Coordinates of C-alpha atoms in Angstrom, one line a residue:
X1 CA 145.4 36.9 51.5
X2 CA 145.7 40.3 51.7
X3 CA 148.5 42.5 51.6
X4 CA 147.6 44.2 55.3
X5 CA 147.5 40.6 56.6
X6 CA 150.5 39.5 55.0
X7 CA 152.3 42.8 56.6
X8 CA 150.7 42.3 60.0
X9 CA 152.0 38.7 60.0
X10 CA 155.4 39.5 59.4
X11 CA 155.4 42.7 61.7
X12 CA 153.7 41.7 64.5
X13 CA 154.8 37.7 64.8
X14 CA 158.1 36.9 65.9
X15 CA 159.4 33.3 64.6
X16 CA 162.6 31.5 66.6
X17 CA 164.8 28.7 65.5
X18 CA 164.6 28.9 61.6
X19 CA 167.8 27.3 61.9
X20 CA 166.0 24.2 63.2
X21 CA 162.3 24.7 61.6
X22 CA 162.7 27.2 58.4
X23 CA 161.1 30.0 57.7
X24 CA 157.3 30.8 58.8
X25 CA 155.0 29.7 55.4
X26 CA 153.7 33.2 56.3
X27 CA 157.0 34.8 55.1
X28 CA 157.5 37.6 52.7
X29 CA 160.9 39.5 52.4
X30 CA 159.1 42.1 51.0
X31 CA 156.9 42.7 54.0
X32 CA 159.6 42.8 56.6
X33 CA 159.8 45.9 58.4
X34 CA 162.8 47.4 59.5
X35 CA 164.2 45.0 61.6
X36 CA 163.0 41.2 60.2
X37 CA 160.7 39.0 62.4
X38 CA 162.7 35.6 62.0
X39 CA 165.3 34.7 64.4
X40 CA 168.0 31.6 63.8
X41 CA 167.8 30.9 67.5
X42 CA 165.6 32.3 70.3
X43 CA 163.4 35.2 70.7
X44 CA 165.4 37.6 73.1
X45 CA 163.0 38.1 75.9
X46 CA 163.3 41.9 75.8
X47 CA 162.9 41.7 72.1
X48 CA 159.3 40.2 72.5
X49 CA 158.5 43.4 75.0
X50 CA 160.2 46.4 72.4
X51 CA 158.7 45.2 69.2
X52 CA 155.5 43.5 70.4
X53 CA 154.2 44.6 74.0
X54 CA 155.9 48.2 74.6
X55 CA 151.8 48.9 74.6
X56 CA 149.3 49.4 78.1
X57 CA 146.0 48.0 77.7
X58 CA 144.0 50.9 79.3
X59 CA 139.9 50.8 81.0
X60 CA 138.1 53.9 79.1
X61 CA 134.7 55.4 79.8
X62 CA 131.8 54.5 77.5
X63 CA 130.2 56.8 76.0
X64 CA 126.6 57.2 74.3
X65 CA 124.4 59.9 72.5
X66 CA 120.8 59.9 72.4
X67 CA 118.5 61.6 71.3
X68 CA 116.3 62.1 74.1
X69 CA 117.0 62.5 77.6
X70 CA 114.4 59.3 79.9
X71 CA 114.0 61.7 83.0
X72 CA 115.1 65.3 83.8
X73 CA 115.8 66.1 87.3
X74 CA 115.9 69.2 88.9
X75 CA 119.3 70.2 88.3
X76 CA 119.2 72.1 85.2
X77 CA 121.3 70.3 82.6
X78 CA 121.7 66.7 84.5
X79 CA 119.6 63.7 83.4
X80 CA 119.4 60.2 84.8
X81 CA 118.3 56.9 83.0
X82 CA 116.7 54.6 86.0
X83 CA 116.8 51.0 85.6
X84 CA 114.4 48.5 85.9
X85 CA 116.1 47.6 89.8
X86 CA 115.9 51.2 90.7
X87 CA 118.9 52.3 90.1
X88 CA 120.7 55.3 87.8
X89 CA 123.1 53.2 85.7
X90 CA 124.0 56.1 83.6
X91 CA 124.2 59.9 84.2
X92 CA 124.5 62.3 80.9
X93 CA 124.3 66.0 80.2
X94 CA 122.5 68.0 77.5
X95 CA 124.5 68.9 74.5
X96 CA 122.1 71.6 72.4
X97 CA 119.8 68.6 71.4
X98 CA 121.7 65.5 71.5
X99 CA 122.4 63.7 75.1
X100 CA 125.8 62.6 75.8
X101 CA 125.7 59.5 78.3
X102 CA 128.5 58.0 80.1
X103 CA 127.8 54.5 81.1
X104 CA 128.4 52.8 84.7
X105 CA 127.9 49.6 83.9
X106 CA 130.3 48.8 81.0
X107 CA 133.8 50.4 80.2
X108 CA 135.4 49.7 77.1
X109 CA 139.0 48.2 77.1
X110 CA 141.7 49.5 74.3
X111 CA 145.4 50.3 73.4
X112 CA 146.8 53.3 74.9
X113 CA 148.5 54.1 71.8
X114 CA 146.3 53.9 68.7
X115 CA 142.9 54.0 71.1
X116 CA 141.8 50.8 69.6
X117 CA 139.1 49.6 71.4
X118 CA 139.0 45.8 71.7
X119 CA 135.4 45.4 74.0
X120 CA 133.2 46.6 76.5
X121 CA 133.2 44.8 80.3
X122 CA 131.5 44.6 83.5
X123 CA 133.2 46.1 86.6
X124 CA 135.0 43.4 88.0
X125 CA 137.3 42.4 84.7
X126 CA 140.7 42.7 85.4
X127 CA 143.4 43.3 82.0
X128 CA 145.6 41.1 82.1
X129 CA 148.5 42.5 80.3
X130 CA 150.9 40.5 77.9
X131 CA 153.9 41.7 79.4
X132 CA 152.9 40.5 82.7
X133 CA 151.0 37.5 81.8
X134 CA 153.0 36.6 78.6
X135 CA 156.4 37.4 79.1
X136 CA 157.3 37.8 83.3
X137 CA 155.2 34.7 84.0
X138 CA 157.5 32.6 81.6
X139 CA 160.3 34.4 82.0
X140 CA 160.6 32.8 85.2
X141 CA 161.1 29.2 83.7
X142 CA 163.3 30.1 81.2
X143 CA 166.8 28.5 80.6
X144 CA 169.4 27.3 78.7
X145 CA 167.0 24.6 78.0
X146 CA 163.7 26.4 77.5
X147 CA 163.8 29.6 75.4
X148 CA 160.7 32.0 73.2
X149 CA 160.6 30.2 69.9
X150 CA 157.6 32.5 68.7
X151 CA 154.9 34.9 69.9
X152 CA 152.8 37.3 68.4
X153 CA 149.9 39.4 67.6
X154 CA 146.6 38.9 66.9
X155 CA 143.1 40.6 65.7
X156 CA 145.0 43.7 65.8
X157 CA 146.2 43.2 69.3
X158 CA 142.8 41.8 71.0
X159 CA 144.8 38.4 71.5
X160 CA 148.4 37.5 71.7
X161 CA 150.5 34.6 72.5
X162 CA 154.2 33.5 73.7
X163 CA 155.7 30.3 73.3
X164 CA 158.4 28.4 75.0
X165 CA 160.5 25.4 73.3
X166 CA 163.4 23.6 73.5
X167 CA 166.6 24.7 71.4
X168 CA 167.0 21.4 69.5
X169 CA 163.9 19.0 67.9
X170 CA 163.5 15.8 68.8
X171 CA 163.0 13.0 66.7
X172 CA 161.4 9.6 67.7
X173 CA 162.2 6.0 66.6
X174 CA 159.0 6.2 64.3
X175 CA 160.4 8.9 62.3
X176 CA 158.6 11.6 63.7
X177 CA 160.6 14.7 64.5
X178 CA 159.1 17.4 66.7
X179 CA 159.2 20.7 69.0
X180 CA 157.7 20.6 72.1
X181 CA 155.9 23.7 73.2
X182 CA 154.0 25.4 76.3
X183 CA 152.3 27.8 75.0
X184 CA 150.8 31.2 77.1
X185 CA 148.0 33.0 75.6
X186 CA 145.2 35.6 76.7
X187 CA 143.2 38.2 75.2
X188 CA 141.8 41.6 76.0
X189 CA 138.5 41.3 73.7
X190 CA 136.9 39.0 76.2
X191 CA 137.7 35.7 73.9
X192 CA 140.7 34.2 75.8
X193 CA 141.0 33.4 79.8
X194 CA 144.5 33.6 80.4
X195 CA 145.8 30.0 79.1
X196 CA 148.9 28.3 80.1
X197 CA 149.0 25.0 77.6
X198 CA 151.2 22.2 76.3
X199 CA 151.3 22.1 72.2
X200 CA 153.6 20.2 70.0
X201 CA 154.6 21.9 66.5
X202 CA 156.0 19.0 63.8
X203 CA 158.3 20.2 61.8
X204 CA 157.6 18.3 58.5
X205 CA 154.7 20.4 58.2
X206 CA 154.9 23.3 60.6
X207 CA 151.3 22.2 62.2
X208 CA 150.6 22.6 65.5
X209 CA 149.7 19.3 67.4
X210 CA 147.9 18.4 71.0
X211 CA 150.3 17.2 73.3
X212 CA 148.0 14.3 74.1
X213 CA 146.5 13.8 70.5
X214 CA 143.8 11.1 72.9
X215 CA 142.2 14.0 75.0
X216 CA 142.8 18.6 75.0
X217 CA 146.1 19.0 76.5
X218 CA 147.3 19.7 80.3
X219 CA 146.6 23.5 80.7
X220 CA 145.7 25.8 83.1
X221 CA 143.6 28.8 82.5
X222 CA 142.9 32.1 84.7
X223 CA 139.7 34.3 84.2
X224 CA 140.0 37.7 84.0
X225 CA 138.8 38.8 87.4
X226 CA 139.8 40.9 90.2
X227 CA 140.9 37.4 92.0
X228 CA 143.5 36.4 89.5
X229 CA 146.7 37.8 90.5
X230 CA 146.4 35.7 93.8
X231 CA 146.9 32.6 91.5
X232 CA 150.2 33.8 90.2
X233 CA 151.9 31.0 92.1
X234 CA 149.8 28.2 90.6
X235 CA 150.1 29.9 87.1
X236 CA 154.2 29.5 87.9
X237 CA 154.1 25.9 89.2
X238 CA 151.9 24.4 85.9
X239 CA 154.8 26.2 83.5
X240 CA 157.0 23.4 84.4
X241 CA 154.4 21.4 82.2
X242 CA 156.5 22.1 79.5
X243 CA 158.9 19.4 80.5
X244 CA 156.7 16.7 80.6
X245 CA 155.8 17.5 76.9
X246 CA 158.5 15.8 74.8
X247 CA 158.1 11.9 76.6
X248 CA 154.1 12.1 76.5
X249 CA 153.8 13.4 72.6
X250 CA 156.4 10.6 72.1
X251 CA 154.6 7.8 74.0
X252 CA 151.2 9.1 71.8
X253 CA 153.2 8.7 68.7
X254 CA 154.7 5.4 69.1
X255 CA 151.0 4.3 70.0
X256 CA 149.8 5.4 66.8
X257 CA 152.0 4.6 65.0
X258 CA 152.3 0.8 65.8
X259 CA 148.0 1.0 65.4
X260 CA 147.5 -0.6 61.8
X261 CA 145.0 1.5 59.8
X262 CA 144.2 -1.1 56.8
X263 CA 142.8 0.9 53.5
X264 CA 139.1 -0.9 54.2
X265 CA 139.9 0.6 57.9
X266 CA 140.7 4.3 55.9
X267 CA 138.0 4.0 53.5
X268 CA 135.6 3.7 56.7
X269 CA 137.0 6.5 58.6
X270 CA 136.3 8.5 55.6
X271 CA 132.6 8.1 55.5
X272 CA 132.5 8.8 58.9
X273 CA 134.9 11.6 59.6
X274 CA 133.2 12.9 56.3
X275 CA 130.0 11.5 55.2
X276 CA 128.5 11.9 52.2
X277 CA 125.1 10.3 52.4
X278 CA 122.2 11.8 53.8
X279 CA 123.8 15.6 53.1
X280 CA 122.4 18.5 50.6
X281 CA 124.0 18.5 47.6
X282 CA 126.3 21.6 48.8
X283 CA 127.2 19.7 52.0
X284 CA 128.2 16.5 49.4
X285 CA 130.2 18.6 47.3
X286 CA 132.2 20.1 50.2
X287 CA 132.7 16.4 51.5
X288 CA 133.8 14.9 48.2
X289 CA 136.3 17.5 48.0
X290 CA 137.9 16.9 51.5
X291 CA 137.8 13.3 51.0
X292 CA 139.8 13.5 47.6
X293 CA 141.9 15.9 49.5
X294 CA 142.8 13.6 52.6
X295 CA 143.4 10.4 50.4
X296 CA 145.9 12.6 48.3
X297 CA 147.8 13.5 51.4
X298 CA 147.5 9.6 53.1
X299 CA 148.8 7.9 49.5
X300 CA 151.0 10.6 48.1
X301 CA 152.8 13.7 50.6
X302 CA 155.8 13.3 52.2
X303 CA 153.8 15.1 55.6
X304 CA 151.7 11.9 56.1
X305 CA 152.5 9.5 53.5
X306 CA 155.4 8.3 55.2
X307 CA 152.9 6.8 58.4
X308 CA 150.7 5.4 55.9
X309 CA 148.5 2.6 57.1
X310 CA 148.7 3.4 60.9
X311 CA 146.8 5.9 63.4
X312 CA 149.4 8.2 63.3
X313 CA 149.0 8.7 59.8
X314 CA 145.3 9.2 59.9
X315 CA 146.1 12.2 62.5
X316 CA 148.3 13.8 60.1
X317 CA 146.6 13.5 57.1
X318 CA 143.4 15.4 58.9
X319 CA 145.5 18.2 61.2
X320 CA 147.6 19.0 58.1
X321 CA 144.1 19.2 55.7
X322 CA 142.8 21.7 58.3
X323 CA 146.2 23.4 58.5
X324 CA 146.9 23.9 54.9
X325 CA 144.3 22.9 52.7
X326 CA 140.6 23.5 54.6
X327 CA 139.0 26.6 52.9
X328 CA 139.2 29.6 54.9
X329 CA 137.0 32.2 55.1
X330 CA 137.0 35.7 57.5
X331 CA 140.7 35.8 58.1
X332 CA 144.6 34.8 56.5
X333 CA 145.1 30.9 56.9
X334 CA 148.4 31.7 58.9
X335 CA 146.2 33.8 61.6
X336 CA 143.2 31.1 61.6
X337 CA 146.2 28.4 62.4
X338 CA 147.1 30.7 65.0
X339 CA 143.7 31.3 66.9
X340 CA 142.8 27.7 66.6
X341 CA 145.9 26.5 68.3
X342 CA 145.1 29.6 71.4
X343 CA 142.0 29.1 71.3
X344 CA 142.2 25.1 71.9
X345 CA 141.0 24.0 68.6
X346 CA 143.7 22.2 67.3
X347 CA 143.3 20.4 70.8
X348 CA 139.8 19.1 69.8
X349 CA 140.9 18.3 66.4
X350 CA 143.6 16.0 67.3
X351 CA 140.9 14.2 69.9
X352 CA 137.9 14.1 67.5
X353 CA 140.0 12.5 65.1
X354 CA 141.4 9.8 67.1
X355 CA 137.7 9.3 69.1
X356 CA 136.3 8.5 65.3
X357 CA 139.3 6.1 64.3
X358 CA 139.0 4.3 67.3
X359 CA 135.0 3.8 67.0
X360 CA 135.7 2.9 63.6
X361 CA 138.4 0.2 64.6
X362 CA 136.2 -0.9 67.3
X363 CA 133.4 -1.8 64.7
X364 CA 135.8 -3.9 62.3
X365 CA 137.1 -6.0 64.9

């Protein structure tokens, strides 16, 4: 990991409730900035809009050079580029040899304050900006019971997330102990609709879990369009999602957890969750390796060990492989965690995993 990555992490995130969690596994003391990102409790709301979202997301003008004008018109100076439907889509003036062309069609989208620019959109995309859609869209839930235990940065600002928890975790009878989460997220690079979603993070092993590990999550999401703000009272009612997490992760759990996984039962989820026949030699080598992996975790770590033998176990043992151990290429494994769980991987995870035990149960039976 590099050492920009490592400083972004721990200057652009802000973590809640160490008290109850410990420390972010992205963590460096020496990275801190003036003021550290890690809070014993929760994330002052005001806090998340000084040190994260005190930026506008602004619309720009595009601009192009070329090097030859398509059609000069009479005006002395002025061109026009006509296309194919008959109409100018961009207008541009001579500069001494080189044409300088604004574009109609697209305008790019960026921070007002370093003049980053994230992408490039039709007319009719409508910013959504975090402190709107982040931080006064939640606020309106929040409580004594429902506080910010974390939101951040992304991509250099092109995405960004808030999330809301509980003060205290939650343990269940099987041993399992818990934070439930609703999570908002959006984007301005055109990856993200505005998402409103229920997560769970387990503490053993600070992964982030679906909600309903059997299908993606309850969640609402809202497009970027001109129409969005007249959903703003839909987007308020599904935040009270959040309080429906902590029974339904718990009723998933004590499901799994009382589903036996025998080792013949493990060995077959293996060769089909990652199969090794059939596959190039690179593809086999890869496999082998996340195989050894995954029976390391389900015999011997104290993340998944401990639900051994049942489908709980098998969840575990594959979300915290992808979390910690999967090989990572293109960004840090702390931000890849991060973009999966806003982007809804982790949701498809969970679901894949427990579609593949369940066929594999069904044809033992």
């Amino acid at each position: 990991m590099s050492k920009e990555t490592l400083t972004w992490l721990n200057t652009n995130t802000l973590v809640g409730f160490t008290d109850k969690r410990g420390k972010a596994w992205h963590y460096r003391a020496s990275e801190q900035g003036a003021e550290p990102n890690h809070y014993a409790g929760a994330i002052p709301v005001e806090d998340v809009n000084r040190r994260l979202f005190y930026w506008d997301a602004v619309k720009g003008t595009a601009m192009v050079t070329f090097d030859k004008p398509r059609t000069e018109h009479a005006s002395a100076g002025l061109f026009y580029w006509t296309g194919s439907d008959g109409a100018a889509a961009v207008t541009y003036e001579d500069g001494g040899g080189m044409t300088l062309a604004a574009d109609g069609r697209r305008f790019p989208v960026g921070r007002a304050d370093t003049g980053a620019i994230f992408g490039y959109f039709a007319d009719g995309y409508e910013i959504h900006q975090y402190r709107d859609w982040l931080v006064s869209n939640v606020a309106t839930i929040l409580d004594d019971e429902l506080q910010i235990g974390s939101a951040g940065l992304l991509k250099g600002g092109a995405q960004a997330w808030v999330s809301v928890e509980v003060p205290e975790n939650i343990t269940t009878p099987e041993g399992v102990e818990f934070r439930p989460n609703l999570l908002a997220c959006t984007s301005l690079d055109g990856s993200l609709a505005t998402t409103y979603k229920r997560t769970v993070t387990v503490v053993v092993c600070d992964n982030t879990l679906a909600a309903g590990l059997h299908e993606q999550g309850q969640q609402i999401k809202i497009k970027h369009s001109k129409y969005s703000k007249k959903r703003m009272t839909e987007v308020r009612d599904a935040l009270a999602i959040v309080h429906t997490v902590a029974d339904d992760f718990a009723a998933e759990v004590k499901t799994l957890c009382e589903t036996d996984v025998s080792e013949k039962a493990w060995r077959a989820f293996l060769d089909a969750h990652a199969p090794i026949e059939g596959k190039s030699k690179r593809s086999m080598t890869l496999a082998s390796a996340e195989r050894a992996e995954l029976s390391r975790l389900w015999n011997f770590d104290h993340r998944v060990a401990p639900w051994k033998n049942t489908a709980y176990g098998v969840v575990q043992a594959v979300n915290t492989y992808t979390h910690h151990a999967q090989p990572v290429r293109g960004a840090s494994r702390p931000e890849r965690n991060m973009v999966r769980a806003v982007t809804g991987g982790v949701d498809k995870l969970d679901a894949q995993t427990v579609a593949t035990l369940d066929m594999v149960l069904a044809s033992l039976s």
